[in-house]
């Protein structure tokens, strides 16, 4: 419920910002947006935070927050991962496990920060050595080893 409430509040706030009919308010909004853009703001990662999802069938240990996007192989990580789960690990040995193989067998992409150092930022943000990212880019689980696939995916 807190996550849904946060999303609704963001949507209402964006609606008020976008749909303003007051010229002075619109001019102030536009000036602020242009100043942020010229100041080097990166809008996708500067999005307002939402409340994390709570543990349940598709949120495991340490999960529930939004994953960050990084540039991977010259492209946004969202484009590299596509519409599937991703297991992101700090070291290759984290991906040489039965649990990681089970994720791969279910279509997850396995990515190592040893091979792609830019993924360290994602793991630092998630606060773990291994993060499983859902297709909607919410963090399923974070830890020091690869978690098992949830029953819903077996």
mmCIF file of C-alpha atoms in Angstrom:
data_model
loop_
_atom_site.group_PDB
_atom_site.id
_atom_site.type_symbol
_atom_site.label_atom_id
_atom_site.label_comp_id
_atom_site.label_asym_id
_atom_site.label_seq_id
_atom_site.Cartn_x
_atom_site.Cartn_y
_atom_site.Cartn_z
ATOM 1 C CA UNK A 1 0.000 0.000 0.000
ATOM 2 C CA UNK A 2 2.738 2.597 0.741
ATOM 3 C CA UNK A 3 4.286 1.933 -2.670
ATOM 4 C CA UNK A 4 0.960 2.356 -4.480
ATOM 5 C CA UNK A 5 0.178 5.486 -2.456
ATOM 6 C CA UNK A 6 3.587 6.934 -3.432
ATOM 7 C CA UNK A 7 3.002 6.209 -7.124
ATOM 8 C CA UNK A 8 -0.445 7.825 -6.991
ATOM 9 C CA UNK A 9 0.927 10.903 -5.213
ATOM 10 C CA UNK A 10 3.676 11.219 -7.834
ATOM 11 C CA UNK A 11 1.137 10.910 -10.655
ATOM 12 C CA UNK A 12 -1.122 13.562 -9.122
ATOM 13 C CA UNK A 13 1.860 15.856 -8.576
ATOM 14 C CA UNK A 14 3.049 15.401 -12.165
ATOM 15 C CA UNK A 15 -0.495 16.066 -13.380
ATOM 16 C CA UNK A 16 -0.632 19.336 -11.459
ATOM 17 C CA UNK A 17 2.766 20.324 -12.844
ATOM 18 C CA UNK A 18 1.956 19.421 -16.446
ATOM 19 C CA UNK A 19 -1.617 20.701 -16.551
ATOM 20 C CA UNK A 20 -1.133 24.106 -14.957
ATOM 21 C CA UNK A 21 -3.051 26.878 -16.701
ATOM 22 C CA UNK A 22 -1.355 29.685 -14.767
ATOM 23 C CA UNK A 23 1.187 31.272 -17.131
ATOM 24 C CA UNK A 24 3.434 32.488 -14.292
ATOM 25 C CA UNK A 25 3.512 29.034 -12.675
ATOM 26 C CA UNK A 26 4.241 27.425 -16.076
ATOM 27 C CA UNK A 27 7.050 29.894 -16.785
ATOM 28 C CA UNK A 28 8.590 29.219 -13.370
ATOM 29 C CA UNK A 29 8.318 25.443 -13.937
ATOM 30 C CA UNK A 30 9.915 25.705 -17.396
ATOM 31 C CA UNK A 31 12.776 27.866 -16.111
ATOM 32 C CA UNK A 32 13.499 25.382 -13.315
ATOM 33 C CA UNK A 33 13.468 22.420 -15.716
ATOM 34 C CA UNK A 34 15.810 24.187 -18.152
ATOM 35 C CA UNK A 35 18.150 25.111 -15.300
ATOM 36 C CA UNK A 36 18.227 21.483 -14.103
ATOM 37 C CA UNK A 37 18.949 20.231 -17.608
ATOM 38 C CA UNK A 38 21.746 22.733 -18.212
ATOM 39 C CA UNK A 39 23.171 21.848 -14.788
ATOM 40 C CA UNK A 40 23.773 18.272 -15.925
ATOM 41 C CA UNK A 41 20.749 16.618 -14.335
ATOM 42 C CA UNK A 42 20.054 13.093 -15.589
ATOM 43 C CA UNK A 43 16.284 12.833 -15.324
ATOM 44 C CA UNK A 44 15.865 9.006 -15.367
ATOM 45 C CA UNK A 45 18.004 8.531 -12.246
ATOM 46 C CA UNK A 46 16.777 11.752 -10.611
ATOM 47 C CA UNK A 47 13.178 10.521 -10.471
ATOM 48 C CA UNK A 48 11.511 11.030 -7.097
ATOM 49 C CA UNK A 49 11.798 7.952 -4.890
ATOM 50 C CA UNK A 50 8.810 5.764 -4.164
ATOM 51 C CA UNK A 51 8.205 3.642 -1.115
ATOM 52 C CA UNK A 52 9.783 0.191 -1.459
ATOM 53 C CA UNK A 53 7.626 -2.837 -2.068
ATOM 54 C CA UNK A 54 7.177 -5.077 0.946
ATOM 55 C CA UNK A 55 8.342 -8.710 1.082
ATOM 56 C CA UNK A 56 6.055 -11.217 -0.572
ATOM 57 C CA UNK A 57 5.989 -13.801 -3.361
ATOM 58 C CA UNK A 58 8.038 -11.658 -5.750
ATOM 59 C CA UNK A 59 10.057 -9.590 -3.285
ATOM 60 C CA UNK A 60 12.757 -11.476 -1.437
ATOM 61 C CA UNK A 61 15.370 -10.669 1.176
ATOM 62 C CA UNK A 62 16.689 -7.118 0.836
ATOM 63 C CA UNK A 63 14.559 -6.342 -2.209
ATOM 64 C CA UNK A 64 11.710 -3.978 -2.854
ATOM 65 C CA UNK A 65 13.406 -0.810 -4.072
ATOM 66 C CA UNK A 66 13.863 0.535 -7.582
ATOM 67 C CA UNK A 67 17.049 -0.479 -9.387
ATOM 68 C CA UNK A 68 19.266 2.176 -10.930
ATOM 69 C CA UNK A 69 20.135 2.183 -14.592
ATOM 70 C CA UNK A 70 23.758 2.271 -15.721
ATOM 71 C CA UNK A 71 25.402 2.527 -19.115
ATOM 72 C CA UNK A 72 26.404 -0.991 -20.105
ATOM 73 C CA UNK A 73 28.190 -1.807 -23.356
ATOM 74 C CA UNK A 74 27.501 1.773 -24.472
ATOM 75 C CA UNK A 75 23.738 1.411 -23.972
ATOM 76 C CA UNK A 76 21.339 1.877 -21.081
ATOM 77 C CA UNK A 77 21.299 -1.293 -18.978
ATOM 78 C CA UNK A 78 17.514 -1.479 -19.498
ATOM 79 C CA UNK A 79 18.162 -2.002 -23.226
ATOM 80 C CA UNK A 80 20.820 -4.672 -22.604
ATOM 81 C CA UNK A 81 18.699 -6.582 -20.076
ATOM 82 C CA UNK A 82 15.429 -6.289 -21.967
ATOM 83 C CA UNK A 83 12.103 -7.514 -20.536
ATOM 84 C CA UNK A 84 13.526 -10.220 -18.291
ATOM 85 C CA UNK A 85 15.044 -10.801 -14.878
ATOM 86 C CA UNK A 86 18.727 -10.008 -14.363
ATOM 87 C CA UNK A 87 21.122 -11.453 -11.827
ATOM 88 C CA UNK A 88 23.863 -8.882 -11.280
ATOM 89 C CA UNK A 89 26.895 -10.034 -9.312
ATOM 90 C CA UNK A 90 30.008 -8.316 -8.084
ATOM 91 C CA UNK A 91 32.216 -11.339 -8.951
ATOM 92 C CA UNK A 92 32.048 -14.152 -11.505
ATOM 93 C CA UNK A 93 32.034 -16.823 -8.769
ATOM 94 C CA UNK A 94 28.620 -15.534 -7.601
ATOM 95 C CA UNK A 95 27.239 -16.631 -10.978
ATOM 96 C CA UNK A 96 28.830 -20.103 -10.926
ATOM 97 C CA UNK A 97 26.166 -21.513 -8.612
ATOM 98 C CA UNK A 98 23.134 -23.745 -8.980
ATOM 99 C CA UNK A 99 20.916 -20.834 -7.967
ATOM 100 C CA UNK A 100 22.317 -18.615 -10.749
ATOM 101 C CA UNK A 101 21.937 -21.480 -13.244
ATOM 102 C CA UNK A 102 18.281 -21.838 -12.188
ATOM 103 C CA UNK A 103 17.692 -18.130 -12.863
ATOM 104 C CA UNK A 104 19.385 -18.459 -16.282
ATOM 105 C CA UNK A 105 17.241 -21.514 -17.094
ATOM 106 C CA UNK A 106 14.198 -19.298 -16.542
ATOM 107 C CA UNK A 107 15.498 -16.674 -18.975
ATOM 108 C CA UNK A 108 17.357 -14.315 -16.644
ATOM 109 C CA UNK A 109 20.458 -12.581 -17.931
ATOM 110 C CA UNK A 110 23.536 -13.090 -15.733
ATOM 111 C CA UNK A 111 25.872 -10.095 -15.484
ATOM 112 C CA UNK A 112 29.134 -9.706 -13.593
ATOM 113 C CA UNK A 113 30.771 -6.479 -12.429
ATOM 114 C CA UNK A 114 34.119 -8.194 -13.038
ATOM 115 C CA UNK A 115 33.307 -8.184 -16.745
ATOM 116 C CA UNK A 116 31.288 -4.941 -16.657
ATOM 117 C CA UNK A 117 32.728 -2.662 -13.913
ATOM 118 C CA UNK A 118 29.961 -0.108 -14.460
ATOM 119 C CA UNK A 119 27.580 -2.556 -12.731
ATOM 120 C CA UNK A 120 29.343 -1.826 -9.433
ATOM 121 C CA UNK A 121 27.229 1.347 -9.164
ATOM 122 C CA UNK A 122 24.050 -0.735 -9.367
ATOM 123 C CA UNK A 123 25.317 -3.130 -6.685
ATOM 124 C CA UNK A 124 26.503 -0.261 -4.469
ATOM 125 C CA UNK A 125 23.025 1.295 -4.716
ATOM 126 C CA UNK A 126 21.391 -2.067 -3.926
ATOM 127 C CA UNK A 127 23.886 -2.584 -1.059
ATOM 128 C CA UNK A 128 24.932 -6.113 -1.862
ATOM 129 C CA UNK A 129 27.202 -8.415 -3.808
ATOM 130 C CA UNK A 130 24.345 -9.979 -5.777
ATOM 131 C CA UNK A 131 21.108 -8.308 -6.852
ATOM 132 C CA UNK A 132 18.250 -9.906 -8.736
ATOM 133 C CA UNK A 133 16.395 -7.290 -10.758
ATOM 134 C CA UNK A 134 12.835 -7.937 -11.924
ATOM 135 C CA UNK A 135 11.673 -7.078 -15.471
ATOM 136 C CA UNK A 136 9.944 -3.955 -14.068
ATOM 137 C CA UNK A 137 13.362 -2.945 -12.626
ATOM 138 C CA UNK A 138 12.309 -3.417 -9.026
ATOM 139 C CA UNK A 139 14.900 -5.257 -6.971
ATOM 140 C CA UNK A 140 13.696 -8.783 -6.182
ATOM 141 C CA UNK A 141 16.461 -9.607 -3.700
ATOM 142 C CA UNK A 142 19.918 -8.509 -2.583
ATOM 143 C CA UNK A 143 22.540 -10.428 -0.677
ATOM 144 C CA UNK A 144 26.019 -11.863 -0.586
ATOM 145 C CA UNK A 145 25.012 -14.841 -2.750
ATOM 146 C CA UNK A 146 22.480 -15.603 -5.461
ATOM 147 C CA UNK A 147 19.008 -16.314 -4.046
ATOM 148 C CA UNK A 148 16.884 -19.236 -5.152
ATOM 149 C CA UNK A 149 14.153 -18.570 -7.672
ATOM 150 C CA UNK A 150 10.783 -17.961 -6.015
ATOM 151 C CA UNK A 151 8.148 -20.682 -6.148
ATOM 152 C CA UNK A 152 6.037 -18.577 -8.534
ATOM 153 C CA UNK A 153 8.769 -18.870 -11.183
ATOM 154 C CA UNK A 154 9.430 -22.602 -10.806
#
